[in-house]
Coordinates of C-alpha atoms in Angstrom, one line a residue:
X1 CA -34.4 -24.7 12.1
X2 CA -30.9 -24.3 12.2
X3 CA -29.1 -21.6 14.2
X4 CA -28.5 -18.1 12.5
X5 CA -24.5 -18.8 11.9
X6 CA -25.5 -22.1 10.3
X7 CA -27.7 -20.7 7.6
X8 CA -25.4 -17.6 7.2
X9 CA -22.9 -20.2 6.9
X10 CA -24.9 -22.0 4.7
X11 CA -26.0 -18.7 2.7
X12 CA -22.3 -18.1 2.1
X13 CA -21.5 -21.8 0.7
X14 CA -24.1 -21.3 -1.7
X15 CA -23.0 -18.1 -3.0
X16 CA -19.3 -19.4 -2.9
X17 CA -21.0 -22.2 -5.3
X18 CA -22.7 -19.7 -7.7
X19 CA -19.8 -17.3 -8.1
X20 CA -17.8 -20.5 -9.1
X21 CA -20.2 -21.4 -11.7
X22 CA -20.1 -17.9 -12.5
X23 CA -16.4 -17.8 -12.8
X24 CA -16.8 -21.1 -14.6
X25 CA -19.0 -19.5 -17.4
X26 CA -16.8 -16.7 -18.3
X27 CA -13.9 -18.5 -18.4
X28 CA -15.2 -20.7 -20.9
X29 CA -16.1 -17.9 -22.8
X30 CA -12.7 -16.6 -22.6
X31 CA -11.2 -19.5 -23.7
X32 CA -13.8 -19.7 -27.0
X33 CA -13.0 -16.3 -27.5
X34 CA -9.2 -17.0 -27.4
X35 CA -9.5 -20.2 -29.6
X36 CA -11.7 -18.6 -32.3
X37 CA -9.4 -15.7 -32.3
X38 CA -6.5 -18.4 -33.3
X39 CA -8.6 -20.3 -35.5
X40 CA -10.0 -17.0 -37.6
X41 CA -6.8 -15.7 -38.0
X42 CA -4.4 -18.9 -38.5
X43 CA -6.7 -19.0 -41.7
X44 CA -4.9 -16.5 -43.0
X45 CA -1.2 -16.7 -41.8
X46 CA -1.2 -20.8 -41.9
X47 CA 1.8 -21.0 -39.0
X48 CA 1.8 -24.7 -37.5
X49 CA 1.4 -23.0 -34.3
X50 CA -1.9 -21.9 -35.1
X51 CA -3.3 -25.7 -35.4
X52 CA -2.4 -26.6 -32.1
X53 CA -5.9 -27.0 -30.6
X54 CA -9.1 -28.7 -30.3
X55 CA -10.3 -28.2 -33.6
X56 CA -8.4 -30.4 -35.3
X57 CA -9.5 -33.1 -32.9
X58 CA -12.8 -34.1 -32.8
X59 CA -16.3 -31.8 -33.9
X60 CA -16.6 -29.7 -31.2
X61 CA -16.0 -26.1 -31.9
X62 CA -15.5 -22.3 -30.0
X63 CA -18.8 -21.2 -31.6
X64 CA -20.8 -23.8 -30.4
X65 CA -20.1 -23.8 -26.8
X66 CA -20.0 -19.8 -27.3
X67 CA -23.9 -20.1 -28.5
X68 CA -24.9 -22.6 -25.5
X69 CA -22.9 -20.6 -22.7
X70 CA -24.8 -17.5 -24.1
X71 CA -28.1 -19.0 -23.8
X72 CA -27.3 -19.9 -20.4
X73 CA -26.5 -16.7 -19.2
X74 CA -29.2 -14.8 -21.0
X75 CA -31.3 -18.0 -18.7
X76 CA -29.6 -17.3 -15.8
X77 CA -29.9 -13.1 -16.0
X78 CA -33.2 -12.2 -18.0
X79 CA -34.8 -15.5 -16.2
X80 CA -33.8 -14.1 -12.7
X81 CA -35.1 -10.9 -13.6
X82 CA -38.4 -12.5 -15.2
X83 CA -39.2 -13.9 -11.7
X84 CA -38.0 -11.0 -9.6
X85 CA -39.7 -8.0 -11.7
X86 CA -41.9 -9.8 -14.0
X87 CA -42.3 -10.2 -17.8
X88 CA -42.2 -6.5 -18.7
X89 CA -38.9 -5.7 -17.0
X90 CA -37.6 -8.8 -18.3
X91 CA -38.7 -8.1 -21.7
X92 CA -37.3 -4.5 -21.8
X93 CA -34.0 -5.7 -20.2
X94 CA -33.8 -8.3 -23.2
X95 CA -34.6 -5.5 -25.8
X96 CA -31.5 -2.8 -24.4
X97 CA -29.4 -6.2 -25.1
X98 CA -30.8 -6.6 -28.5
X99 CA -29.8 -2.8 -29.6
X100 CA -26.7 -3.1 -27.8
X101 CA -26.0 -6.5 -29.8
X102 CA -27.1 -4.5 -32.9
X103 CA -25.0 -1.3 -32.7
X104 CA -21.9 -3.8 -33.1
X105 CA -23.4 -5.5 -36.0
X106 CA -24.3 -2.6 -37.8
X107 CA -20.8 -0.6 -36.5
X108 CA -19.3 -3.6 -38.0
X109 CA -21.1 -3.4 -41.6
X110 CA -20.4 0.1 -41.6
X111 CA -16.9 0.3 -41.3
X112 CA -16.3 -2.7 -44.1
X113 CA -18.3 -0.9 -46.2
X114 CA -16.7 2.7 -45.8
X115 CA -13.3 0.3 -46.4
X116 CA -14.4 -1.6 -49.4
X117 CA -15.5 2.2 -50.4
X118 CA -12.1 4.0 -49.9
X119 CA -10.1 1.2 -51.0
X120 CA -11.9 1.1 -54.7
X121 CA -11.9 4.9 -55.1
X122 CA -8.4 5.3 -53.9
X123 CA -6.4 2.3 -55.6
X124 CA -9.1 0.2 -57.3
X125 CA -7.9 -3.0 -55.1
X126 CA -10.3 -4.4 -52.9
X127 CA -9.4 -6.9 -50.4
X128 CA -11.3 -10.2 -51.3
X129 CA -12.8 -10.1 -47.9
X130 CA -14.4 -6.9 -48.6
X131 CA -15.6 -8.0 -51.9
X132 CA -19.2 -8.2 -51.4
X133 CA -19.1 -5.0 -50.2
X134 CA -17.4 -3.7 -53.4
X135 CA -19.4 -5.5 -55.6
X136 CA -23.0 -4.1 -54.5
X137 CA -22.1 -1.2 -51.8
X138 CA -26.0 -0.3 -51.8
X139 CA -28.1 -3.5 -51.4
X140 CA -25.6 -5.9 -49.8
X141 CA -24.6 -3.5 -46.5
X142 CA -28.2 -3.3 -46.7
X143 CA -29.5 -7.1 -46.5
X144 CA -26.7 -7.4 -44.2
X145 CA -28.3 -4.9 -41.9
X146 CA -31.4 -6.8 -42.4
X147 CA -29.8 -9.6 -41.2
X148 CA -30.5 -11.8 -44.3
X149 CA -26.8 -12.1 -45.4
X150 CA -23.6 -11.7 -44.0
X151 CA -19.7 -11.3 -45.0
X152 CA -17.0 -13.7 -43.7
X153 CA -17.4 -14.4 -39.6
X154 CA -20.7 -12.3 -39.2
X155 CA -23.0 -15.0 -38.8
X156 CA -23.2 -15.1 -35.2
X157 CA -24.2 -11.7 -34.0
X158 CA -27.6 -11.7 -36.0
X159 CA -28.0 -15.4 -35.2
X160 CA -27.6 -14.3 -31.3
X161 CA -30.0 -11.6 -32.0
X162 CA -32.7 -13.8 -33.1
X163 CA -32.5 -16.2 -30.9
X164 CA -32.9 -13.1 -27.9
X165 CA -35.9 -12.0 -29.9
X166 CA -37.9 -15.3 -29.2
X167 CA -36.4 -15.2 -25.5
X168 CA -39.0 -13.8 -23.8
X169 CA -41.5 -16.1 -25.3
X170 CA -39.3 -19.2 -24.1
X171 CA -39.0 -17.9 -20.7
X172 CA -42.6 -17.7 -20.5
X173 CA -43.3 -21.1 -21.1
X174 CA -40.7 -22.4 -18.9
X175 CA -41.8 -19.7 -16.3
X176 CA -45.4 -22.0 -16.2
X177 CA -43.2 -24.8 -16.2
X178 CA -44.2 -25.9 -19.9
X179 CA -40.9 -28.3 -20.1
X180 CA -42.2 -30.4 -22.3
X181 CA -43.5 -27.9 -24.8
X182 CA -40.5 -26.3 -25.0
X183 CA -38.3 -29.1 -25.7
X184 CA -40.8 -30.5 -27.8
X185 CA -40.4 -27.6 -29.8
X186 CA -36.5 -27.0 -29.5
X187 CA -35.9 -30.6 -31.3
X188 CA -38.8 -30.1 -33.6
X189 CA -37.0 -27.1 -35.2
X190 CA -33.7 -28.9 -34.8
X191 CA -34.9 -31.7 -37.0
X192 CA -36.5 -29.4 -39.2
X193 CA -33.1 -27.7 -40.1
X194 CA -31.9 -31.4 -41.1
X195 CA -34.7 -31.5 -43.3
X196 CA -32.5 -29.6 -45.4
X197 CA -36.1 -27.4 -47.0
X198 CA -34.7 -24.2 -44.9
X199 CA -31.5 -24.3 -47.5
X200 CA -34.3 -25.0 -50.2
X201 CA -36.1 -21.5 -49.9
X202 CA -32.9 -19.7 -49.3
X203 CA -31.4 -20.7 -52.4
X204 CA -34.7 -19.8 -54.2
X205 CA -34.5 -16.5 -52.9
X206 CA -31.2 -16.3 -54.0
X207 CA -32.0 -17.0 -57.7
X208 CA -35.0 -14.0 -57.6
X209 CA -32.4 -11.6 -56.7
X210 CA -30.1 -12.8 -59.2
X211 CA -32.6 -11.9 -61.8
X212 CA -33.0 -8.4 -60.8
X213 CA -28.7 -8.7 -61.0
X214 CA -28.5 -8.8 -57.7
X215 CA -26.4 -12.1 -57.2
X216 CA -26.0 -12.0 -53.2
X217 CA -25.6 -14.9 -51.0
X218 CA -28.6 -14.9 -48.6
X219 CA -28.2 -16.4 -45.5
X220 CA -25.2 -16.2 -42.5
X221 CA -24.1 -19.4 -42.5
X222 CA -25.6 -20.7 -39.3
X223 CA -28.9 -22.2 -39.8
X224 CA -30.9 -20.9 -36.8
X225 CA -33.5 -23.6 -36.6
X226 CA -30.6 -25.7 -36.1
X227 CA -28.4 -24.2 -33.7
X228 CA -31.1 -22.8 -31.3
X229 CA -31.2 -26.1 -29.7
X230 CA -27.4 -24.9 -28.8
X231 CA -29.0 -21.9 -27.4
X232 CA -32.4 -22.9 -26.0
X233 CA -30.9 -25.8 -24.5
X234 CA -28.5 -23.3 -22.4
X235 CA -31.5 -20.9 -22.2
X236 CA -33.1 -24.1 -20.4
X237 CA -30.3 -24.5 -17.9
X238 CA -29.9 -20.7 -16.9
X239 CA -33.5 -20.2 -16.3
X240 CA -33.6 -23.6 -13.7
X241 CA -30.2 -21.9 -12.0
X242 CA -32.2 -18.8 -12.0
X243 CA -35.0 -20.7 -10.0
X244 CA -33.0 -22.5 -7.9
X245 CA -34.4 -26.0 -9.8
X246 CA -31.2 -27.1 -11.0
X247 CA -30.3 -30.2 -9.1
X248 CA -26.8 -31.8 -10.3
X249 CA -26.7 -34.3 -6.9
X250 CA -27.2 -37.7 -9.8
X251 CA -23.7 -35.9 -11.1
X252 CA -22.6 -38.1 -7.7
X253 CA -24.3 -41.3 -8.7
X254 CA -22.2 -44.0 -9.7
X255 CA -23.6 -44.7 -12.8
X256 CA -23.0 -41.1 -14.1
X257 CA -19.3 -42.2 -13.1
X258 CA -19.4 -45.1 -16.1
X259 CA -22.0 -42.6 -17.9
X260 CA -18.3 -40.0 -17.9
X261 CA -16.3 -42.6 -18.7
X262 CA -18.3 -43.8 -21.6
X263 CA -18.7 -40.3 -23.1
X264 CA -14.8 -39.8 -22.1
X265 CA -13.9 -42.9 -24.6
X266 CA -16.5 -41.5 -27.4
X267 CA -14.6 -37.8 -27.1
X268 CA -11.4 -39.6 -27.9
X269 CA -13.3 -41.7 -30.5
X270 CA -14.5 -38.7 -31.9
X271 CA -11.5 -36.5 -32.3
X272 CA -9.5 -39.2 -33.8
X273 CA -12.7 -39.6 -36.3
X274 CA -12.2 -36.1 -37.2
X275 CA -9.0 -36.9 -38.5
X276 CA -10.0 -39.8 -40.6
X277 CA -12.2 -37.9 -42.4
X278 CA -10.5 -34.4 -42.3
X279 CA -7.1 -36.0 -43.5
X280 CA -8.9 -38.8 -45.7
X281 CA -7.2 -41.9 -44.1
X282 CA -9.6 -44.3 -45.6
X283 CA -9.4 -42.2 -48.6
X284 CA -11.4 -38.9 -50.6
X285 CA -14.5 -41.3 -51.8
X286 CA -14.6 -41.9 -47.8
X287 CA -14.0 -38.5 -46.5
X288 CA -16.2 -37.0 -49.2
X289 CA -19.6 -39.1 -47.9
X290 CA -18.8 -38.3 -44.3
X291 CA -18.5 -34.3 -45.6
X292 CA -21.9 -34.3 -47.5
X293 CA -23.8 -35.9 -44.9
X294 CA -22.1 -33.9 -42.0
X295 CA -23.1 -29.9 -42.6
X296 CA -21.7 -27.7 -39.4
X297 CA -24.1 -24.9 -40.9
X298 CA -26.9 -26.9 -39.7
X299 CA -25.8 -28.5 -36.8
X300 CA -25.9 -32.2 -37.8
X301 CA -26.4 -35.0 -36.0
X302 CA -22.3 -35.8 -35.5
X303 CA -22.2 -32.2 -34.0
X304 CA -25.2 -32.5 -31.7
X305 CA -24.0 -35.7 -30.3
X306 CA -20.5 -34.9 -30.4
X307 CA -21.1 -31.2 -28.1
X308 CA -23.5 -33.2 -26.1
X309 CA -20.6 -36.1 -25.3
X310 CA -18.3 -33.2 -24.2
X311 CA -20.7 -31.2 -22.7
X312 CA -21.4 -34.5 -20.1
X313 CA -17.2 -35.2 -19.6
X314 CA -16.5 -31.2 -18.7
X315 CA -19.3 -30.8 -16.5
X316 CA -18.9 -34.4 -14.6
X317 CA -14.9 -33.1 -14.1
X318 CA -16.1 -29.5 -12.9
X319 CA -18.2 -31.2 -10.5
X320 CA -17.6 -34.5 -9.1
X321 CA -14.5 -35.4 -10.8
X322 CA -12.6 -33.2 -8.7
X323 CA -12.4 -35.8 -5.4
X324 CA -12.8 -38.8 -7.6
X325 CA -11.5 -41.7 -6.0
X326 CA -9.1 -42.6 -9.4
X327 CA -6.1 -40.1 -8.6
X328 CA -5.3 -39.1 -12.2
X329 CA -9.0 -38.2 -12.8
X330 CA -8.8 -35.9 -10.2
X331 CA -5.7 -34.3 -11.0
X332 CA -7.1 -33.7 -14.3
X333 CA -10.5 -32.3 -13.0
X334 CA -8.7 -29.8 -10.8
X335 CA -6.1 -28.7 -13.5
X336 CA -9.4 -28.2 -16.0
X337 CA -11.1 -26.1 -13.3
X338 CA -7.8 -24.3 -12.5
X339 CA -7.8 -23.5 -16.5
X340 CA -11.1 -22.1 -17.0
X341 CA -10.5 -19.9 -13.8
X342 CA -7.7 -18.3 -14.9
X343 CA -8.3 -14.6 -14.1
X344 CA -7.3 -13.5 -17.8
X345 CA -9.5 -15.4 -19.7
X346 CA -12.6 -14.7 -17.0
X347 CA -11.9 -10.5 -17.9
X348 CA -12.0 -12.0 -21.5
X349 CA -15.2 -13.7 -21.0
X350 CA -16.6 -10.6 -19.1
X351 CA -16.2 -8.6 -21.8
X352 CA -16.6 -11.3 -24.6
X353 CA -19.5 -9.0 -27.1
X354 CA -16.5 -6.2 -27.4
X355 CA -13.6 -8.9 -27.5
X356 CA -15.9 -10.7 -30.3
X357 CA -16.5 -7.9 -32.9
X358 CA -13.0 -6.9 -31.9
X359 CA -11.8 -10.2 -33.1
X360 CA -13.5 -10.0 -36.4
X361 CA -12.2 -6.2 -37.2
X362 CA -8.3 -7.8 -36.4
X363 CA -9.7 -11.2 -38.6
X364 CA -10.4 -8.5 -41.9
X365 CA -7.5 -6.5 -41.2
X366 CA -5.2 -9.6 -41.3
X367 CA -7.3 -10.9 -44.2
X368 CA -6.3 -7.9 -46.3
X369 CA -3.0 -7.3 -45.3
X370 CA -1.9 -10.9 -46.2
X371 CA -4.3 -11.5 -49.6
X372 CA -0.9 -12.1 -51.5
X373 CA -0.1 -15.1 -49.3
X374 CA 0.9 -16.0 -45.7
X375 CA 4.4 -14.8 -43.9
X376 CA 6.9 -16.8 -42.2
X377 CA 5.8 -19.2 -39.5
X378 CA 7.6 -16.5 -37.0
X379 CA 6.3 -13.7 -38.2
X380 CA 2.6 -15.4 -38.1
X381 CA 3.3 -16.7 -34.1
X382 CA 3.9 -13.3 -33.3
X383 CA 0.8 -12.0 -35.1
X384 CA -1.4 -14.3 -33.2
X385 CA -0.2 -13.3 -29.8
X386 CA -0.4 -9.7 -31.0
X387 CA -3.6 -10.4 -31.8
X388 CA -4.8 -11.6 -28.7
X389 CA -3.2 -9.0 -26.5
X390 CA -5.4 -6.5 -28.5
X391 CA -8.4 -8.7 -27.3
X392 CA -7.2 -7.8 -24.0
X393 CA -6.8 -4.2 -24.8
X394 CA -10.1 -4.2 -25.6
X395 CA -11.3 -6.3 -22.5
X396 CA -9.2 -3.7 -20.1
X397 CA -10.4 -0.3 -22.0
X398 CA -14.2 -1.7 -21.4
X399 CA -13.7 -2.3 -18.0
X400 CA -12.1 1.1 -17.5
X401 CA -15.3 2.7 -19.2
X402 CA -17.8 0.6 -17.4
X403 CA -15.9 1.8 -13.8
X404 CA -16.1 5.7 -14.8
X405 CA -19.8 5.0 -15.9
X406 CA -20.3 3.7 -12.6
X407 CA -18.3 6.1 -10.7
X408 CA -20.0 9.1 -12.6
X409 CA -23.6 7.7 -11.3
X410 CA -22.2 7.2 -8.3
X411 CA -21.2 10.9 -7.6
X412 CA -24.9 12.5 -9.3
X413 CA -26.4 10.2 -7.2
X414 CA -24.5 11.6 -4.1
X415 CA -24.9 15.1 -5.5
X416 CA -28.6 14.7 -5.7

């Protein structure tokens, strides 16, 4: 056994390590928050500005990584807390989330709907992305709530929800170390959403409403089946930090060196892909067939491989990348980590359910404010960083209200 400084010393690395991660995860989050902010609402202005970012290279997206780094901290957190306190506490700490998770959703549905409701009654003009709302104000808010449909960018919320509603059941099985059962069952339900049969009985439910004139659009874009691998495969990587069985020492290994260098060449690959098809450089016929085989709301194949490529060259640069023997490879992994570090967009990423339906509110106001058309590239840059200082706004007034919270339980606690 080693002395009681060395393991305190020891103690301390480790922790050092997990904060980092820690750090790590937020600031990816702040940084999807921040890009989806940009991408949402250069929709509507159309500035040049606004497409300067990784979306318009390669098939990686903010959502995605914002679904697998949720996983992995709902894995990392509820898993802890399955092991320490059991299933019960785990499941009740899962279920506060849920409501909490809900009471945006259904904040969010109320207040487009109350505005689709005030804007008909008061001028007869309804935004376009308030439409739904205006067309049937009783049983659209109402499927929405249901979480069967959804308007413009509120797909993710209920997708998250679902996917924390069969949590507890996936942390069972990896809690009795059921690996491959639970992957088995992860790609199963991936390949079933290529299947394309989950689009087949929405769309049929979708005509028997129509008959009763109720012509909604059922579904919320994301087809869970497929992007719960996003999630379950996070889920999967939280739960082993959780239980201390994540080992990342192959990360090391020389051939996950050529394994990064491979997967760097295929990112590259990739992005300049996207542009053939996205800008038809072959031609439409081309960019067309690569379209229709290629469906985001399912999670294809191209965007599986492609999250999984980029998911192998930021982690390998987090890690080992950062004393690599090639001098530029370094200096790259360093100036990654010092990006996702960056204090601001960490507080973004520790606030990132509030900075998300805040996002979306700014996204419809925007949207109805600019219906007639975009405004000058100017006017639009300044909008977007507006736009994200009110994410901040956001991000600083939860803080403040989680520190009185705290401070308020603080002084019963003393009193009693």
């Amino acid at each position: 056994m080693g002395s009681p400084a060395a393991l305190c010393g020891s103690c301390f690395l480790l922790s050092i390590g997990f904060l980092m991660r820690l750090t790590y995860i937020d600031g990816f989050r702040g940084i999807f928050l921040v890009f989806m902010m940009i991408i949402h609402v250069n929709d509507i202005l159309h500035t040049t500005f606004g497409k300067l970012n990784h979306h318009y290279f390669g098939w990686v997206e903010d959502a995605q990584g914002f679904v697998f780094l949720s996983g992995l901290v709902v894995g990392l957190v509820y898993g802890g807390r399955y092991i320490n306190l059991g299933f019960e506490a785990m499941q009740a700490g899962i279920w506060s989330r849920i409501k909490t998770i809900y009471s945006h959703q259904l904040g969010l549905i109320l207040v487009f709907t109350f505005s689709a409701l005030v804007f008909s009654s008061s001028s007869g003009y309804v935004p376009g992305i308030l439409g739904s709302y205006d067309r049937d104000p009783v049983v659209f808010p109402l499927l929405s709530a249901l979480m069967v449909t959804g308007s413009t960018h509120m797909g993710i919320l209920p997708m998250y929800i679902f996917f924390m509603i069969m949590t507890p059941y996936a942390l069972r099985l990896l809690i009795q170390r059921q690996y491959t059962i639970y992957i088995v069952i992860v790609v199963a339900s991936w390949a079933f959403a290529q299947t394309r049969l989950p689009d087949a009985l929405v769309l049929g439910a979708e005509n028997f409403f129509s008959k009763d004139g109720h012509a909604v659009n059922l579904g919320i874009f994301f087809n869970i089946l497929g992007w719960q691998a996003l999630f379950f495969g996070g889920l999967f990587i939280g739960f082993l930090m959780a239980s201390k069985r994540l080992d990342i020492e192959f990360l090391k290994t020389s051939e996950m060196r050529s394994v990064f260098l491979i997967c760097l060449c295929l990112m590259f690959f990739f992005g300049i892909y996207d542009r053939i098809v996205f800008d038809a450089w072959i031609g439409d016929e081309f960019s067309d067939l690569i379209k229709s085989e290629s469906d985001r709301g399912n999670f294809s194949t191209i965007y599986l491989v492609t999250f999984l490529v980029d998911l192998v060259v930021v982690v390998w640069m987090l890690g080992p990348g950062v004393s690599d023997r090639n001098n530029f490879i370094a200096w790259a992994s360093r100036a990654l980590g010092s990006v996702v570090a960056f204090r601001p967009l960490v507080f973004l990423g520790q606030h990132s359910l509030h900075v998300f339906s805040t996002h979306i509110l700014i996204t419809y106001v925007l949207a109805a404010l600019f219906q007639s058309g975009p405004p000058s590239e100017p006017l639009g840059i300044l909008i977007i960083i507006a736009s994200l200082g009110t994410l901040y706004c956001v991000a600083c007034l939860h803080s403040a209200y989680l520190s009185h919270k705290k401070y308020m339980r603080a002084m019963k606690s003393s009193r009693s």
